[in-house]
């Protein structure tokens, strides 16, 4: 197996979205997630010498990120004294008597559903990474960030019909990739 | 029949309109032509349904990405980090 090389200039373009998505599902706080991702990049830079090239760059960065997330939880847990247990007893004064107000809401997602969706998100990003760079960038802008057609066309200097062809191709290969890895 | 000629759509075009429709950017006439094509063409019909499934998956996954400003911050941090090292 050829050794994997390391290339920090490309980190942000290649891995930022994946790492960010990985973090945000575990720590439900945008700012904190951002801090952790940038900490991960810096830690990666500092320990570049330790990178043996056995794993891919991304796997290596993820393993650093995992440590960072655990550290974050530890930090939070050390302030545990302030934790407060809240119990909710039904208060007959404030709550309505209607049956609808008392039944459980079935439309709420269960924990398993949510977990599956997070994994799906990572699987999709995985597949998007396999597209070529321009395709991936355009697809992400259009589908995930919802940027309108005109803006993308101006930025990449392509015609709208060109854009649709690119997105169409990206979607086709994405569907194939997901079929292999997800279903 | 000749008058209906403008309604014809090739499979390649149909796939393109299909993608457009997923982003709600296909026009009324385009959608009409697509429907007509899908009625006759099995392959494109399958493609259309797969495409819809893909959209549903993408929506379900609810992927969050960092904004370009946040990425710029990362980039600067990495740059500063490297210049310190070397």
PDB file of C-alpha atoms in Angstrom:
ATOM      1  CA  UNK A   1       0.000   0.000   0.000  1.00  0.00           C
ATOM      2  CA  UNK A   2       1.343   3.406  -0.832  1.00  0.00           C
ATOM      3  CA  UNK A   3       1.910   5.693   2.095  1.00  0.00           C
ATOM      4  CA  UNK A   4      -0.531   8.549   2.501  1.00  0.00           C
ATOM      5  CA  UNK A   5       1.001  11.964   2.370  1.00  0.00           C
ATOM      6  CA  UNK A   6      -0.087  15.020   4.266  1.00  0.00           C
ATOM      7  CA  UNK A   7      -1.022  18.327   2.768  1.00  0.00           C
ATOM      8  CA  UNK A   8      -2.298  21.011   5.184  1.00  0.00           C
ATOM      9  CA  UNK A   9      -3.114  23.611   2.491  1.00  0.00           C
ATOM     10  CA  UNK A  10      -5.901  21.384   1.201  1.00  0.00           C
ATOM     11  CA  UNK A  11      -7.317  20.450   4.582  1.00  0.00           C
ATOM     12  CA  UNK A  12     -10.008  23.096   4.739  1.00  0.00           C
ATOM     13  CA  UNK A  13     -11.374  22.409   1.263  1.00  0.00           C
ATOM     14  CA  UNK A  14     -11.269  18.679   1.649  1.00  0.00           C
ATOM     15  CA  UNK A  15     -12.202  17.956   5.231  1.00  0.00           C
ATOM     16  CA  UNK A  16     -13.742  21.017   6.878  1.00  0.00           C
ATOM     17  CA  UNK A  17     -17.322  20.078   6.000  1.00  0.00           C
ATOM     18  CA  UNK A  18     -16.908  16.451   6.996  1.00  0.00           C
ATOM     19  CA  UNK A  19     -15.257  17.253  10.322  1.00  0.00           C
ATOM     20  CA  UNK A  20     -17.774  19.987  11.042  1.00  0.00           C
ATOM     21  CA  UNK A  21     -20.706  17.702  10.361  1.00  0.00           C
ATOM     22  CA  UNK A  22     -19.090  15.026  12.515  1.00  0.00           C
ATOM     23  CA  UNK A  23     -18.782  17.481  15.392  1.00  0.00           C
ATOM     24  CA  UNK A  24     -22.119  19.261  15.145  1.00  0.00           C
ATOM     25  CA  UNK A  25     -24.074  16.029  15.588  1.00  0.00           C
ATOM     26  CA  UNK A  26     -22.171  15.323  18.783  1.00  0.00           C
ATOM     27  CA  UNK A  27     -21.982  18.804  20.214  1.00  0.00           C
ATOM     28  CA  UNK A  28     -25.071  20.756  19.440  1.00  0.00           C
ATOM     29  CA  UNK A  29     -23.359  24.106  19.376  1.00  0.00           C
ATOM     30  CA  UNK A  30     -22.115  25.778  16.210  1.00  0.00           C
ATOM     31  CA  UNK A  31     -19.513  27.966  17.813  1.00  0.00           C
ATOM     32  CA  UNK A  32     -18.078  25.198  19.950  1.00  0.00           C
ATOM     33  CA  UNK A  33     -17.993  22.852  16.963  1.00  0.00           C
ATOM     34  CA  UNK A  34     -16.080  25.449  14.972  1.00  0.00           C
ATOM     35  CA  UNK A  35     -13.562  25.867  17.748  1.00  0.00           C
ATOM     36  CA  UNK A  36     -13.045  22.122  18.000  1.00  0.00           C
ATOM     37  CA  UNK A  37     -12.518  21.744  14.254  1.00  0.00           C
ATOM     38  CA  UNK A  38      -9.938  24.521  14.160  1.00  0.00           C
ATOM     39  CA  UNK A  39      -8.250  23.073  17.245  1.00  0.00           C
ATOM     40  CA  UNK A  40      -8.096  19.767  15.408  1.00  0.00           C
ATOM     41  CA  UNK A  41      -6.413  21.352  12.408  1.00  0.00           C
ATOM     42  CA  UNK A  42      -3.851  23.028  14.643  1.00  0.00           C
ATOM     43  CA  UNK A  43      -3.192  19.850  16.609  1.00  0.00           C
ATOM     44  CA  UNK A  44      -2.774  18.066  13.290  1.00  0.00           C
ATOM     45  CA  UNK A  45      -0.200  20.621  12.198  1.00  0.00           C
ATOM     46  CA  UNK A  46       1.738  20.278  15.410  1.00  0.00           C
ATOM     47  CA  UNK A  47       1.896  16.511  15.296  1.00  0.00           C
ATOM     48  CA  UNK A  48       2.488  16.154  11.578  1.00  0.00           C
ATOM     49  CA  UNK A  49       5.734  14.335  12.322  1.00  0.00           C
ATOM     50  CA  UNK A  50       3.790  11.582  14.051  1.00  0.00           C
ATOM     51  CA  UNK A  51       1.700  10.871  10.988  1.00  0.00           C
ATOM     52  CA  UNK A  52       2.926   7.536   9.735  1.00  0.00           C
ATOM     53  CA  UNK A  53       0.914   7.426   6.537  1.00  0.00           C
ATOM     54  CA  UNK A  54      -0.798   4.190   7.472  1.00  0.00           C
ATOM     55  CA  UNK A  55      -4.261   5.677   7.628  1.00  0.00           C
ATOM     56  CA  UNK A  56      -5.702   8.247   5.291  1.00  0.00           C
ATOM     57  CA  UNK A  57      -5.327  11.867   6.211  1.00  0.00           C
ATOM     58  CA  UNK A  58      -8.996  12.158   7.054  1.00  0.00           C
ATOM     59  CA  UNK A  59      -9.055   9.140   9.356  1.00  0.00           C
ATOM     60  CA  UNK A  60      -6.097  10.609  11.163  1.00  0.00           C
ATOM     61  CA  UNK A  61      -7.786  13.995  11.567  1.00  0.00           C
ATOM     62  CA  UNK A  62     -10.985  12.314  12.766  1.00  0.00           C
ATOM     63  CA  UNK A  63      -9.054  10.453  15.443  1.00  0.00           C
ATOM     64  CA  UNK A  64      -7.657  13.757  16.680  1.00  0.00           C
ATOM     65  CA  UNK A  65     -11.124  15.301  16.590  1.00  0.00           C
ATOM     66  CA  UNK A  66     -12.543  12.447  18.645  1.00  0.00           C
ATOM     67  CA  UNK A  67     -10.025  13.199  21.391  1.00  0.00           C
ATOM     68  CA  UNK A  68     -10.970  16.867  21.265  1.00  0.00           C
ATOM     69  CA  UNK A  69     -14.651  16.048  21.618  1.00  0.00           C
ATOM     70  CA  UNK A  70     -14.000  13.787  24.606  1.00  0.00           C
ATOM     71  CA  UNK A  71     -11.906  16.535  26.198  1.00  0.00           C
ATOM     72  CA  UNK A  72     -14.764  18.936  25.642  1.00  0.00           C
ATOM     73  CA  UNK A  73     -17.170  16.653  27.478  1.00  0.00           C
ATOM     74  CA  UNK A  74     -14.707  16.217  30.319  1.00  0.00           C
ATOM     75  CA  UNK A  75     -14.343  19.955  30.679  1.00  0.00           C
ATOM     76  CA  UNK A  76     -18.097  20.319  30.864  1.00  0.00           C
ATOM     77  CA  UNK A  77     -18.434  17.506  33.349  1.00  0.00           C
ATOM     78  CA  UNK A  78     -16.003  19.068  35.783  1.00  0.00           C
ATOM     79  CA  UNK A  79     -18.613  21.754  36.372  1.00  0.00           C
ATOM     80  CA  UNK A  80     -21.107  19.135  37.276  1.00  0.00           C
ATOM     81  CA  UNK A  81     -21.913  20.548  40.711  1.00  0.00           C
ATOM     82  CA  UNK A  82     -24.164  23.056  39.078  1.00  0.00           C
ATOM     83  CA  UNK A  83     -26.278  20.425  37.466  1.00  0.00           C
ATOM     84  CA  UNK A  84     -29.871  20.541  38.402  1.00  0.00           C
ATOM     85  CA  UNK A  85     -32.465  17.835  38.269  1.00  0.00           C
ATOM     86  CA  UNK A  86     -35.769  19.006  37.018  1.00  0.00           C
ATOM     87  CA  UNK A  87     -38.833  16.927  37.371  1.00  0.00           C
ATOM     88  CA  UNK A  88     -42.022  17.833  35.737  1.00  0.00           C
ATOM     89  CA  UNK A  89     -45.152  16.898  37.521  1.00  0.00           C
ATOM     90  CA  UNK A  90     -48.317  17.701  35.789  1.00  0.00           C
ATOM     91  CA  UNK A  91     -49.752  20.839  37.081  1.00  0.00           C
ATOM     92  CA  UNK A  92     -53.486  20.804  36.835  1.00  0.00           C
ATOM     93  CA  UNK A  93     -53.744  24.575  37.030  1.00  0.00           C
ATOM     94  CA  UNK A  94     -51.675  25.306  33.975  1.00  0.00           C
ATOM     95  CA  UNK A  95     -52.352  22.406  31.716  1.00  0.00           C
ATOM     96  CA  UNK A  96     -55.400  21.967  29.590  1.00  0.00           C
ATOM     97  CA  UNK A  97     -57.821  19.141  30.049  1.00  0.00           C
ATOM     98  CA  UNK A  98     -57.909  18.302  26.371  1.00  0.00           C
ATOM     99  CA  UNK A  99     -56.704  14.858  25.574  1.00  0.00           C
ATOM    100  CA  UNK A 100     -54.546  16.171  22.726  1.00  0.00           C
ATOM    101  CA  UNK A 101     -52.414  18.070  25.175  1.00  0.00           C
ATOM    102  CA  UNK A 102     -51.570  14.975  27.145  1.00  0.00           C
ATOM    103  CA  UNK A 103     -50.751  12.327  24.583  1.00  0.00           C
ATOM    104  CA  UNK A 104     -47.176  11.765  23.467  1.00  0.00           C
ATOM    105  CA  UNK A 105     -46.221  13.394  20.203  1.00  0.00           C
ATOM    106  CA  UNK A 106     -45.563  10.586  17.752  1.00  0.00           C
ATOM    107  CA  UNK A 107     -44.178  12.906  15.149  1.00  0.00           C
ATOM    108  CA  UNK A 108     -41.078  13.436  17.267  1.00  0.00           C
ATOM    109  CA  UNK A 109     -38.130  11.465  16.005  1.00  0.00           C
ATOM    110  CA  UNK A 110     -36.712   8.682  18.099  1.00  0.00           C
ATOM    111  CA  UNK A 111     -33.058   8.585  19.042  1.00  0.00           C
ATOM    112  CA  UNK A 112     -32.371   5.805  16.548  1.00  0.00           C
ATOM    113  CA  UNK A 113     -33.824   7.797  13.693  1.00  0.00           C
ATOM    114  CA  UNK A 114     -31.673  10.720  14.542  1.00  0.00           C
ATOM    115  CA  UNK A 115     -28.551   8.595  14.766  1.00  0.00           C
ATOM    116  CA  UNK A 116     -29.276   7.002  11.439  1.00  0.00           C
ATOM    117  CA  UNK A 117     -29.701  10.412   9.863  1.00  0.00           C
ATOM    118  CA  UNK A 118     -26.352  11.562  11.187  1.00  0.00           C
ATOM    119  CA  UNK A 119     -24.685   8.518   9.724  1.00  0.00           C
ATOM    120  CA  UNK A 120     -26.476   9.107   6.462  1.00  0.00           C
ATOM    121  CA  UNK A 121     -25.140  12.646   6.407  1.00  0.00           C
ATOM    122  CA  UNK A 122     -21.588  11.397   6.792  1.00  0.00           C
ATOM    123  CA  UNK A 123     -22.118   8.735   4.126  1.00  0.00           C
ATOM    124  CA  UNK A 124     -23.368  11.370   1.699  1.00  0.00           C
ATOM    125  CA  UNK A 125     -20.421  13.645   2.395  1.00  0.00           C
ATOM    126  CA  UNK A 126     -18.160  10.642   1.884  1.00  0.00           C
ATOM    127  CA  UNK A 127     -19.640  10.108  -1.555  1.00  0.00           C
ATOM    128  CA  UNK A 128     -19.510  13.799  -2.413  1.00  0.00           C
ATOM    129  CA  UNK A 129     -15.788  13.719  -1.649  1.00  0.00           C
ATOM    130  CA  UNK A 130     -15.328  11.107  -4.325  1.00  0.00           C
ATOM    131  CA  UNK A 131     -16.606  13.443  -7.039  1.00  0.00           C
ATOM    132  CA  UNK A 132     -14.072  15.659  -8.730  1.00  0.00           C
ATOM    133  CA  UNK A 133     -13.404  18.936  -6.977  1.00  0.00           C
ATOM    134  CA  UNK A 134     -15.395  21.272  -9.208  1.00  0.00           C
ATOM    135  CA  UNK A 135     -18.409  18.974  -9.304  1.00  0.00           C
ATOM    136  CA  UNK A 136     -18.346  18.556  -5.543  1.00  0.00           C
ATOM    137  CA  UNK A 137     -18.066  22.285  -4.922  1.00  0.00           C
ATOM    138  CA  UNK A 138     -20.951  23.125  -7.260  1.00  0.00           C
ATOM    139  CA  UNK A 139     -23.127  20.312  -5.950  1.00  0.00           C
ATOM    140  CA  UNK A 140     -22.581  21.333  -2.342  1.00  0.00           C
ATOM    141  CA  UNK A 141     -23.353  24.965  -3.072  1.00  0.00           C
ATOM    142  CA  UNK A 142     -26.527  24.165  -4.933  1.00  0.00           C
ATOM    143  CA  UNK A 143     -27.930  21.335  -2.860  1.00  0.00           C
ATOM    144  CA  UNK A 144     -26.711  21.818   0.671  1.00  0.00           C
ATOM    145  CA  UNK A 145     -26.267  25.570   0.910  1.00  0.00           C
ATOM    146  CA  UNK A 146     -29.119  26.337  -1.479  1.00  0.00           C
ATOM    147  CA  UNK A 147     -27.299  29.066  -3.393  1.00  0.00           C
ATOM    148  CA  UNK A 148     -29.281  30.233  -6.422  1.00  0.00           C
ATOM    149  CA  UNK A 149     -28.301  29.292  -9.950  1.00  0.00           C
ATOM    150  CA  UNK A 150     -27.225  32.732 -11.088  1.00  0.00           C
ATOM    151  CA  UNK A 151     -24.735  33.236  -8.271  1.00  0.00           C
ATOM    152  CA  UNK A 152     -23.064  29.896  -8.897  1.00  0.00           C
ATOM    153  CA  UNK A 153     -22.910  30.523 -12.630  1.00  0.00           C
ATOM    154  CA  UNK A 154     -21.214  33.869 -12.058  1.00  0.00           C
ATOM    155  CA  UNK A 155     -18.764  32.451  -9.587  1.00  0.00           C
ATOM    156  CA  UNK A 156     -17.636  29.532 -11.726  1.00  0.00           C
ATOM    157  CA  UNK A 157     -18.184  31.345 -15.057  1.00  0.00           C
ATOM    158  CA  UNK A 158     -20.381  28.700 -16.580  1.00  0.00           C
ATOM    159  CA  UNK A 159     -23.736  28.835 -18.349  1.00  0.00           C
ATOM    160  CA  UNK A 160     -26.917  27.649 -16.584  1.00  0.00           C
ATOM    161  CA  UNK A 161     -27.306  24.650 -18.882  1.00  0.00           C
ATOM    162  CA  UNK A 162     -23.702  23.740 -18.131  1.00  0.00           C
ATOM    163  CA  UNK A 163     -24.506  23.932 -14.439  1.00  0.00           C
ATOM    164  CA  UNK A 164     -27.446  21.576 -14.785  1.00  0.00           C
ATOM    165  CA  UNK A 165     -25.329  19.059 -16.646  1.00  0.00           C
ATOM    166  CA  UNK A 166     -22.711  19.164 -13.890  1.00  0.00           C
ATOM    167  CA  UNK A 167     -25.333  18.745 -11.172  1.00  0.00           C
ATOM    168  CA  UNK A 168     -27.022  15.976 -13.111  1.00  0.00           C
ATOM    169  CA  UNK A 169     -23.723  14.087 -13.387  1.00  0.00           C
ATOM    170  CA  UNK A 170     -22.909  14.671  -9.743  1.00  0.00           C
ATOM    171  CA  UNK A 171     -26.310  13.334  -8.702  1.00  0.00           C
ATOM    172  CA  UNK A 172     -25.950  10.264 -10.885  1.00  0.00           C
ATOM    173  CA  UNK A 173     -22.586   9.291  -9.433  1.00  0.00           C
ATOM    174  CA  UNK A 174     -23.786  10.158  -5.948  1.00  0.00           C
ATOM    175  CA  UNK A 175     -26.764   7.846  -6.349  1.00  0.00           C
ATOM    176  CA  UNK A 176     -24.485   5.029  -7.525  1.00  0.00           C
ATOM    177  CA  UNK A 177     -22.091   5.571  -4.637  1.00  0.00           C
ATOM    178  CA  UNK A 178     -24.889   5.630  -2.061  1.00  0.00           C
ATOM    179  CA  UNK A 179     -26.370   2.496  -3.509  1.00  0.00           C
ATOM    180  CA  UNK A 180     -23.062   0.763  -2.880  1.00  0.00           C
ATOM    181  CA  UNK A 181     -22.321   2.177   0.574  1.00  0.00           C
ATOM    182  CA  UNK A 182     -25.633   2.881   2.197  1.00  0.00           C
ATOM    183  CA  UNK A 183     -28.319   0.490   1.042  1.00  0.00           C
TER     184      UNK A 183
ATOM    185  CA  UNK B   1     -49.603  15.280 -34.816  1.00  0.00           C
ATOM    186  CA  UNK B   2     -47.211  17.740 -36.352  1.00  0.00           C
ATOM    187  CA  UNK B   3     -48.419  20.459 -34.060  1.00  0.00           C
ATOM    188  CA  UNK B   4     -47.421  18.386 -31.059  1.00  0.00           C
ATOM    189  CA  UNK B   5     -43.883  18.107 -32.325  1.00  0.00           C
ATOM    190  CA  UNK B   6     -42.602  20.834 -30.026  1.00  0.00           C
ATOM    191  CA  UNK B   7     -43.595  18.704 -27.052  1.00  0.00           C
ATOM    192  CA  UNK B   8     -40.978  16.094 -27.894  1.00  0.00           C
ATOM    193  CA  UNK B   9     -38.078  15.727 -25.507  1.00  0.00           C
ATOM    194  CA  UNK B  10     -35.015  13.536 -25.857  1.00  0.00           C
ATOM    195  CA  UNK B  11     -33.938  11.339 -22.946  1.00  0.00           C
ATOM    196  CA  UNK B  12     -30.827  13.409 -22.319  1.00  0.00           C
ATOM    197  CA  UNK B  13     -32.912  16.556 -22.136  1.00  0.00           C
ATOM    198  CA  UNK B  14     -35.497  14.845 -19.999  1.00  0.00           C
ATOM    199  CA  UNK B  15     -32.858  13.940 -17.421  1.00  0.00           C
ATOM    200  CA  UNK B  16     -31.698  17.506 -17.302  1.00  0.00           C
ATOM    201  CA  UNK B  17     -35.217  18.826 -16.774  1.00  0.00           C
ATOM    202  CA  UNK B  18     -35.663  16.141 -14.147  1.00  0.00           C
ATOM    203  CA  UNK B  19     -32.722  17.479 -12.164  1.00  0.00           C
ATOM    204  CA  UNK B  20     -34.003  21.024 -12.606  1.00  0.00           C
ATOM    205  CA  UNK B  21     -37.407  19.969 -11.309  1.00  0.00           C
ATOM    206  CA  UNK B  22     -35.801  18.587  -8.139  1.00  0.00           C
ATOM    207  CA  UNK B  23     -34.595  22.089  -7.356  1.00  0.00           C
ATOM    208  CA  UNK B  24     -37.961  23.560  -8.344  1.00  0.00           C
ATOM    209  CA  UNK B  25     -36.451  25.503 -11.194  1.00  0.00           C
ATOM    210  CA  UNK B  26     -38.135  23.886 -14.180  1.00  0.00           C
ATOM    211  CA  UNK B  27     -40.675  25.971 -16.052  1.00  0.00           C
ATOM    212  CA  UNK B  28     -44.283  24.993 -16.658  1.00  0.00           C
ATOM    213  CA  UNK B  29     -43.820  23.947 -20.298  1.00  0.00           C
ATOM    214  CA  UNK B  30     -40.668  22.028 -19.381  1.00  0.00           C
ATOM    215  CA  UNK B  31     -42.498  20.123 -16.700  1.00  0.00           C
ATOM    216  CA  UNK B  32     -45.335  19.347 -19.070  1.00  0.00           C
ATOM    217  CA  UNK B  33     -42.900  18.014 -21.658  1.00  0.00           C
ATOM    218  CA  UNK B  34     -41.175  15.970 -18.975  1.00  0.00           C
ATOM    219  CA  UNK B  35     -44.439  14.418 -17.806  1.00  0.00           C
ATOM    220  CA  UNK B  36     -45.287  13.470 -21.348  1.00  0.00           C
ATOM    221  CA  UNK B  37     -41.871  11.928 -21.866  1.00  0.00           C
ATOM    222  CA  UNK B  38     -42.043  10.002 -18.607  1.00  0.00           C
ATOM    223  CA  UNK B  39     -45.360   8.594 -19.696  1.00  0.00           C
ATOM    224  CA  UNK B  40     -43.742   6.867 -22.644  1.00  0.00           C
ATOM    225  CA  UNK B  41     -40.208   6.236 -21.441  1.00  0.00           C
ATOM    226  CA  UNK B  42     -39.690   3.597 -18.780  1.00  0.00           C
ATOM    227  CA  UNK B  43     -35.993   4.265 -18.256  1.00  0.00           C
ATOM    228  CA  UNK B  44     -36.476   7.950 -17.600  1.00  0.00           C
ATOM    229  CA  UNK B  45     -39.395   7.175 -15.358  1.00  0.00           C
ATOM    230  CA  UNK B  46     -37.153   5.009 -13.170  1.00  0.00           C
ATOM    231  CA  UNK B  47     -34.531   7.697 -13.218  1.00  0.00           C
ATOM    232  CA  UNK B  48     -37.114  10.255 -12.149  1.00  0.00           C
ATOM    233  CA  UNK B  49     -38.160   8.205  -9.132  1.00  0.00           C
ATOM    234  CA  UNK B  50     -34.586   7.479  -8.087  1.00  0.00           C
ATOM    235  CA  UNK B  51     -33.851  11.151  -8.336  1.00  0.00           C
ATOM    236  CA  UNK B  52     -36.757  11.925  -6.041  1.00  0.00           C
ATOM    237  CA  UNK B  53     -35.508   9.359  -3.554  1.00  0.00           C
ATOM    238  CA  UNK B  54     -32.075  10.948  -3.592  1.00  0.00           C
ATOM    239  CA  UNK B  55     -33.600  14.335  -2.843  1.00  0.00           C
ATOM    240  CA  UNK B  56     -35.531  12.842   0.040  1.00  0.00           C
ATOM    241  CA  UNK B  57     -32.340  11.309   1.452  1.00  0.00           C
ATOM    242  CA  UNK B  58     -30.469  14.565   1.116  1.00  0.00           C
ATOM    243  CA  UNK B  59     -33.249  16.350   2.928  1.00  0.00           C
ATOM    244  CA  UNK B  60     -33.381  13.724   5.650  1.00  0.00           C
ATOM    245  CA  UNK B  61     -29.654  13.822   6.269  1.00  0.00           C
ATOM    246  CA  UNK B  62     -29.832  17.569   6.938  1.00  0.00           C
ATOM    247  CA  UNK B  63     -26.142  18.123   6.321  1.00  0.00           C
ATOM    248  CA  UNK B  64     -24.617  21.139   7.954  1.00  0.00           C
ATOM    249  CA  UNK B  65     -21.609  22.758   6.408  1.00  0.00           C
ATOM    250  CA  UNK B  66     -19.441  25.576   7.584  1.00  0.00           C
ATOM    251  CA  UNK B  67     -19.853  28.897   5.844  1.00  0.00           C
ATOM    252  CA  UNK B  68     -17.132  30.315   3.637  1.00  0.00           C
ATOM    253  CA  UNK B  69     -16.223  32.848   6.324  1.00  0.00           C
ATOM    254  CA  UNK B  70     -15.711  30.091   8.849  1.00  0.00           C
ATOM    255  CA  UNK B  71     -13.555  28.261   6.340  1.00  0.00           C
ATOM    256  CA  UNK B  72     -11.513  31.398   5.811  1.00  0.00           C
ATOM    257  CA  UNK B  73     -10.897  31.527   9.574  1.00  0.00           C
ATOM    258  CA  UNK B  74      -9.695  27.910   9.494  1.00  0.00           C
ATOM    259  CA  UNK B  75      -7.422  28.689   6.568  1.00  0.00           C
ATOM    260  CA  UNK B  76      -5.836  31.638   8.337  1.00  0.00           C
ATOM    261  CA  UNK B  77      -5.294  29.612  11.459  1.00  0.00           C
ATOM    262  CA  UNK B  78      -3.597  26.839   9.513  1.00  0.00           C
ATOM    263  CA  UNK B  79      -1.452  29.381   7.676  1.00  0.00           C
ATOM    264  CA  UNK B  80      -0.339  30.989  10.918  1.00  0.00           C
ATOM    265  CA  UNK B  81       0.304  27.577  12.402  1.00  0.00           C
ATOM    266  CA  UNK B  82       2.562  26.522   9.550  1.00  0.00           C
ATOM    267  CA  UNK B  83       4.516  29.764   9.483  1.00  0.00           C
ATOM    268  CA  UNK B  84       5.279  29.310  13.165  1.00  0.00           C
ATOM    269  CA  UNK B  85       6.570  25.805  12.629  1.00  0.00           C
ATOM    270  CA  UNK B  86       8.896  26.455   9.735  1.00  0.00           C
TER     271      UNK B  86
END
